[in-house]
């Protein structure tokens, strides 16, 4: 069976050292995102984030090492069940202007004194793009969120 863009997806989880509420808020709050987006960077880059956390609202993030090399992602909130589940349609573009739209479901489950954060993302144009998100993009996001939660406990 061949994969189609609807079926090219990933599912990843990470155990994080905070409550579901703290992880959900770190993932969705613009000021907290501005910190964790660059928490592991040696050089400060560009990070601009605006969030309208309501069904039908959007989150727009623009980031990169400099103004000439920016990534952009706009997520439209389809479902919000704080602190358990968040569903978005995400349209992102890289510095070349190439765009991609995917469907993202994130869950936050209390687990073993922390939170198991699980991401399911579907709609990738190719298995290679999915593999990049699985091995780099989401691993980096999980690493940054975890670093934020460790450095700013209870925030």
Rosetta silent file (secondary structure, phi, psi, omega in degrees, C-alpha in Angstrom):
SEQUENCE: XXXXXXXXXXXXXXXXXXXXXXXXXXXXXXXXXXXXXXXXXXXXXXXXXXXXXXXXXXXXXXXXXXXXXXXXXXXXXXXXXXXXXXXXXXXXXXXXXXXXXXXXXXXXXXXXXXXXXXXXXXXXXXXXXXXXXXXXXXXXXXXXXXXXXXXXXXX
SCORE:     score description
SCORE:     0.000 S_00000001
   1 L     0.000  130.106  179.539    0.000    0.000    0.000 S_00000001
   2 L   -87.027  149.394  179.486    1.442    3.386   -0.927 S_00000001
   3 L   -82.583  144.368  172.877    1.352    6.310    1.483 S_00000001
   4 L  -114.625  170.041 -179.251   -0.644    9.424    0.653 S_00000001
   5 L   -60.005  -29.483  178.526   -0.258   12.833    2.276 S_00000001
   6 L   -69.128  -27.460 -175.844   -3.218   11.996    4.524 S_00000001
   7 L  -102.226   -9.569  178.880   -1.466    8.880    5.800 S_00000001
   8 L   -80.145  104.868 -175.381    2.131   10.127    6.040 S_00000001
   9 E  -147.091  179.093  178.398    2.324   10.887    9.726 S_00000001
  10 E  -140.236  160.889  173.654    4.183   10.448   12.960 S_00000001
  11 E  -142.253  122.804 -178.426    3.437    9.739   16.590 S_00000001
  12 E  -137.721  151.025  177.351    5.942   10.656   19.283 S_00000001
  13 E  -136.281  153.833  173.994    5.877   10.932   23.065 S_00000001
  14 E  -144.976  133.211  173.124    8.100   12.395   25.751 S_00000001
  15 E   -80.465  126.078 -177.198    7.812   12.136   29.518 S_00000001
  16 E  -119.932  147.649 -172.803    8.167   15.650   30.954 S_00000001
  17 L   -87.963   60.259  179.282    8.869   16.709   34.560 S_00000001
  18 L  -162.743  170.258  179.163    5.791   18.852   35.248 S_00000001
  19 L   -73.149  160.932  175.149    2.028   18.651   35.624 S_00000001
  20 H   -55.316  -38.398  179.111   -0.228   18.474   32.549 S_00000001
  21 H   -62.438  -44.600 -178.899   -1.316   22.074   33.274 S_00000001
  22 H   -66.179  -39.676  179.586    2.296   23.311   33.369 S_00000001
  23 H   -69.896  -44.882  177.968    3.227   21.462   30.165 S_00000001
  24 H   -57.081  -46.792 -178.753    0.075   22.600   28.340 S_00000001
  25 H   -66.608  -39.467  177.295    0.722   26.203   29.363 S_00000001
  26 H   -61.727  -36.873 -178.357    4.406   26.047   28.381 S_00000001
  27 H   -75.211  -26.835 -172.204    3.340   24.724   24.974 S_00000001
  28 H  -113.960  -14.305 -177.010    0.595   27.323   24.381 S_00000001
  29 L   -86.336  126.239 -174.845    1.592   30.529   26.230 S_00000001
  30 H   -59.153  -44.258 -177.473    3.388   33.055   23.987 S_00000001
  31 H   -66.938  -38.331  177.777    5.728   34.415   26.681 S_00000001
  32 H   -69.177  -38.861  178.172    6.778   30.915   27.790 S_00000001
  33 H   -63.228  -39.087  179.602    7.267   29.850   24.162 S_00000001
  34 H   -58.780  -32.181  177.960    9.531   32.850   23.526 S_00000001
  35 H   -75.882  -52.351 -172.675   11.801   31.482   26.268 S_00000001
  36 H   -74.172  -24.781  177.866   11.822   27.796   25.304 S_00000001
  37 H   -57.046  -33.943 -175.561   12.082   28.407   21.554 S_00000001
  38 H  -118.728   10.336 -173.356   15.611   29.743   22.119 S_00000001
  39 L   -61.541  -27.808 -177.925   16.560   28.225   25.493 S_00000001
  40 L  -101.930    3.089 -178.246   19.148   25.864   23.949 S_00000001
  41 L   -81.943  139.582  176.219   20.580   28.320   21.404 S_00000001
  42 L   -75.388  -37.655  179.023   24.111   29.632   21.850 S_00000001
  43 L  -111.824  135.271  177.051   23.325   32.822   19.929 S_00000001
  44 L   -66.975  136.595  177.930   20.043   34.690   20.344 S_00000001
  45 L  -115.868 -155.682  178.888   18.008   34.636   17.176 S_00000001
  46 E   -97.281  126.861  173.597   14.625   35.972   16.148 S_00000001
  47 E  -140.172  114.075  176.706   11.600   34.632   18.036 S_00000001
  48 E  -128.938  127.009 -176.202    8.203   36.309   17.645 S_00000001
  49 E  -138.369  134.068  173.284    5.044   34.580   18.839 S_00000001
  50 E  -128.156  134.591 -177.845    1.413   35.647   19.046 S_00000001
  51 E  -130.634  130.221  170.885   -1.280   33.381   20.493 S_00000001
  52 L  -120.432   85.936 -170.852   -5.071   33.690   20.463 S_00000001
  53 L   -79.498   83.051  174.922   -5.866   30.514   22.423 S_00000001
  54 L  -155.556  154.663  177.557   -9.483   29.852   21.490 S_00000001
  55 L   -59.173  127.333 -175.187  -11.179   27.559   19.010 S_00000001
  56 L    91.881  -15.598  177.085  -10.814   29.339   15.668 S_00000001
  57 L   -78.178  173.869 -178.744   -7.956   31.443   17.024 S_00000001
  58 E  -131.310  159.784  169.216   -4.402   31.190   15.787 S_00000001
  59 E  -123.100  125.751  176.736   -0.865   30.981   17.008 S_00000001
  60 E  -118.454  126.216  177.742    1.779   32.478   14.758 S_00000001
  61 E  -121.989  132.817  175.146    5.454   31.840   15.415 S_00000001
  62 E  -125.721  126.309 -177.361    8.304   33.352   13.433 S_00000001
  63 E  -152.133  159.777  177.284   11.831   32.246   14.300 S_00000001
  64 E   163.952  173.991 -177.232   15.291   31.822   12.923 S_00000001
  65 E   -70.120  -26.161  179.869   18.919   32.761   13.361 S_00000001
  66 E  -160.319  172.645 -175.989   18.421   36.179   11.685 S_00000001
  67 L   -64.386  -20.936 -179.954   15.860   38.254    9.772 S_00000001
  68 L   -88.214   -8.560 -176.621   17.022   36.798    6.440 S_00000001
  69 E  -132.541   76.573 -175.264   16.534   33.177    7.569 S_00000001
  70 E  -114.573  140.763  170.804   13.077   32.885    9.093 S_00000001
  71 E  -103.167  149.628  179.065   10.679   30.010    9.557 S_00000001
  72 E  -136.199  137.549  175.146    6.979   30.753   10.036 S_00000001
  73 E  -138.314  129.608  172.553    4.212   28.587   11.424 S_00000001
  74 E  -118.828  121.760  177.525    0.558   29.488   11.859 S_00000001
  75 E  -108.654  133.326  173.549   -1.599   27.056   13.762 S_00000001
  76 E  -101.982  125.335 -177.911   -5.377   27.357   13.792 S_00000001
  77 E   -76.794  118.751  179.219   -6.896   25.917   16.969 S_00000001
  78 E   -98.375  -31.120 -179.300   -9.570   23.354   16.121 S_00000001
  79 E  -150.711  132.805  177.994  -10.019   21.845   19.594 S_00000001
  80 E  -131.972  117.987  176.298   -8.817   22.989   23.019 S_00000001
  81 E  -131.812   76.926 -177.672   -9.315   20.832   26.111 S_00000001
  82 L   -66.603  134.083   -1.039   -6.880   22.292   28.652 S_00000001
  83 L  -103.581   30.742 -171.372   -4.817   20.566   29.977 S_00000001
  84 L   -99.728  -38.345 -168.488   -5.544   17.320   28.142 S_00000001
  85 E  -153.798  144.082  177.174   -5.681   17.849   24.384 S_00000001
  86 E  -140.674  128.672  179.443   -4.970   20.387   21.655 S_00000001
  87 E  -122.515  129.376 -179.596   -5.843   19.953   17.967 S_00000001
  88 E  -137.484  159.093  164.269   -4.558   22.324   15.297 S_00000001
  89 E  -105.862  125.316 -173.342   -4.138   22.744   11.591 S_00000001
  90 E  -115.427  126.061  174.014   -0.584   23.938   11.092 S_00000001
  91 E  -117.002  119.524 -177.869    0.752   25.772    8.051 S_00000001
  92 E  -122.625  156.347  174.811    4.468   26.327    8.070 S_00000001
  93 E  -138.206  147.763  177.886    7.015   27.779    5.683 S_00000001
  94 L   -96.181  175.787 -177.162   10.783   27.598    5.551 S_00000001
  95 L   -57.720  -22.458  179.040   13.139   30.460    4.598 S_00000001
  96 L   -79.837  -10.324 -178.827   12.751   29.562    0.888 S_00000001
  97 L    94.571   -2.249  178.311    8.991   30.150    1.154 S_00000001
  98 L   -67.237  132.028 -176.222    8.059   26.486    0.644 S_00000001
  99 E  -111.494  156.065  176.747    4.815   25.768    2.554 S_00000001
 100 E  -151.289  137.655  176.364    3.280   22.701    4.139 S_00000001
 101 E  -117.566  131.081  179.372    0.003   22.203    6.018 S_00000001
 102 E  -133.543  167.263  177.491   -0.438   19.369    8.519 S_00000001
 103 E  -107.436  128.453 -174.841   -2.924   18.246   11.166 S_00000001
 104 E  -125.868  129.025  173.765   -1.523   18.106   14.722 S_00000001
 105 E  -120.473  122.737  179.647   -3.016   16.455   17.823 S_00000001
 106 E  -119.859  130.699  176.660   -1.150   16.949   21.098 S_00000001
 107 E  -120.386  151.889 -177.188   -2.181   15.224   24.328 S_00000001
 108 E  -130.362  104.961 -175.235   -0.944   15.820   27.859 S_00000001
 109 E  -116.251  128.466  174.903   -1.494   12.873   30.232 S_00000001
 110 E   -57.884  132.076 -175.116   -0.537   12.741   33.898 S_00000001
 111 E  -157.375  117.835  170.491    1.999    9.932   34.158 S_00000001
 112 L    52.618   45.452  177.716    4.380    8.772   36.879 S_00000001
 113 L    80.784    2.758  178.787    4.602   12.139   38.653 S_00000001
 114 E  -141.299 -145.455 -178.517    4.949   14.100   35.409 S_00000001
 115 E  -135.746  131.747  171.197    3.273   14.374   32.037 S_00000001
 116 E   -92.812  110.464  178.128    3.419   12.179   28.966 S_00000001
 117 E   -95.914  124.239 -178.435    3.160   14.611   26.036 S_00000001
 118 E  -121.888  134.356  179.749    2.201   12.861   22.799 S_00000001
 119 E  -118.071  130.167  170.715    2.184   14.425   19.342 S_00000001
 120 E  -121.258  121.572 -178.499    0.419   12.974   16.303 S_00000001
 121 E  -129.128  127.206 -178.831    1.047   14.879   13.089 S_00000001
 122 E  -128.997  160.363  176.840   -0.337   13.873    9.700 S_00000001
 123 L   104.211   14.031  179.073   -0.395   15.305    6.219 S_00000001
 124 L   -65.860  143.269 -178.143    3.311   15.375    5.384 S_00000001
 125 L   -71.243  -27.622 -179.566    3.992   15.654    1.631 S_00000001
 126 L  -146.892  157.004  174.577    6.694   12.945    1.676 S_00000001
 127 H   -60.025  -30.907 -179.114    8.107   10.343    4.060 S_00000001
 128 H   -66.336  -39.969  177.516   11.399   12.286    4.011 S_00000001
 129 H   -66.479  -44.161  176.725    9.757   15.439    5.385 S_00000001
 130 H   -56.999  -44.570 -178.048    7.988   13.355    8.032 S_00000001
 131 H   -62.524  -36.398  176.770   11.311   11.731    8.969 S_00000001
 132 H   -63.731  -45.564  179.740   12.902   15.173    9.431 S_00000001
 133 H   -64.323  -37.072 -178.869   10.080   16.235   11.770 S_00000001
 134 H   -71.159  -40.981 -174.149   10.330   12.937   13.644 S_00000001
 135 H   -92.586  -21.423 -175.269   14.111   12.936   14.065 S_00000001
 136 H  -123.042  -60.229 -170.541   14.825   16.687   14.326 S_00000001
 137 H   -62.114  -53.271 -178.125   11.905   19.109   14.666 S_00000001
 138 H   -73.566  -35.226  175.809    9.889   17.361   17.388 S_00000001
 139 H   -59.637  -44.887  177.787   12.953   16.022   19.214 S_00000001
 140 H   -62.279  -42.749  178.927   14.226   19.612   19.346 S_00000001
 141 H   -62.976  -46.354  177.950   10.849   20.929   20.529 S_00000001
 142 H   -59.850  -44.295  179.846   10.624   18.283   23.268 S_00000001
 143 H   -59.491  -43.010 -177.910   14.235   19.042   24.342 S_00000001
 144 H   -69.863  -42.590  178.136   13.490   22.763   24.540 S_00000001
 145 H   -63.479  -42.827  179.222   10.189   22.341   26.423 S_00000001
 146 H   -62.721  -43.578  178.244   11.876   19.973   28.879 S_00000001
 147 H   -60.674  -41.163  178.078   14.764   22.440   29.408 S_00000001
 148 H   -61.894  -47.752 -177.528   12.231   25.210   30.043 S_00000001
 149 H   -63.656  -33.891  178.125   10.303   23.091   32.569 S_00000001
 150 H   -73.194  -42.713 -177.530   13.541   22.180   34.398 S_00000001
 151 H   -77.292  -25.230 -178.939   14.871   25.769   34.457 S_00000001
 152 L  -128.091   62.319 -177.113   11.503   27.353   35.332 S_00000001
 153 L   -61.550  138.489  177.476    9.726   24.786   37.556 S_00000001
 154 L    74.582    2.444 -177.392    6.150   25.658   38.395 S_00000001
 155 L   -71.464    0.000    0.000    6.147   28.579   35.952 S_00000001
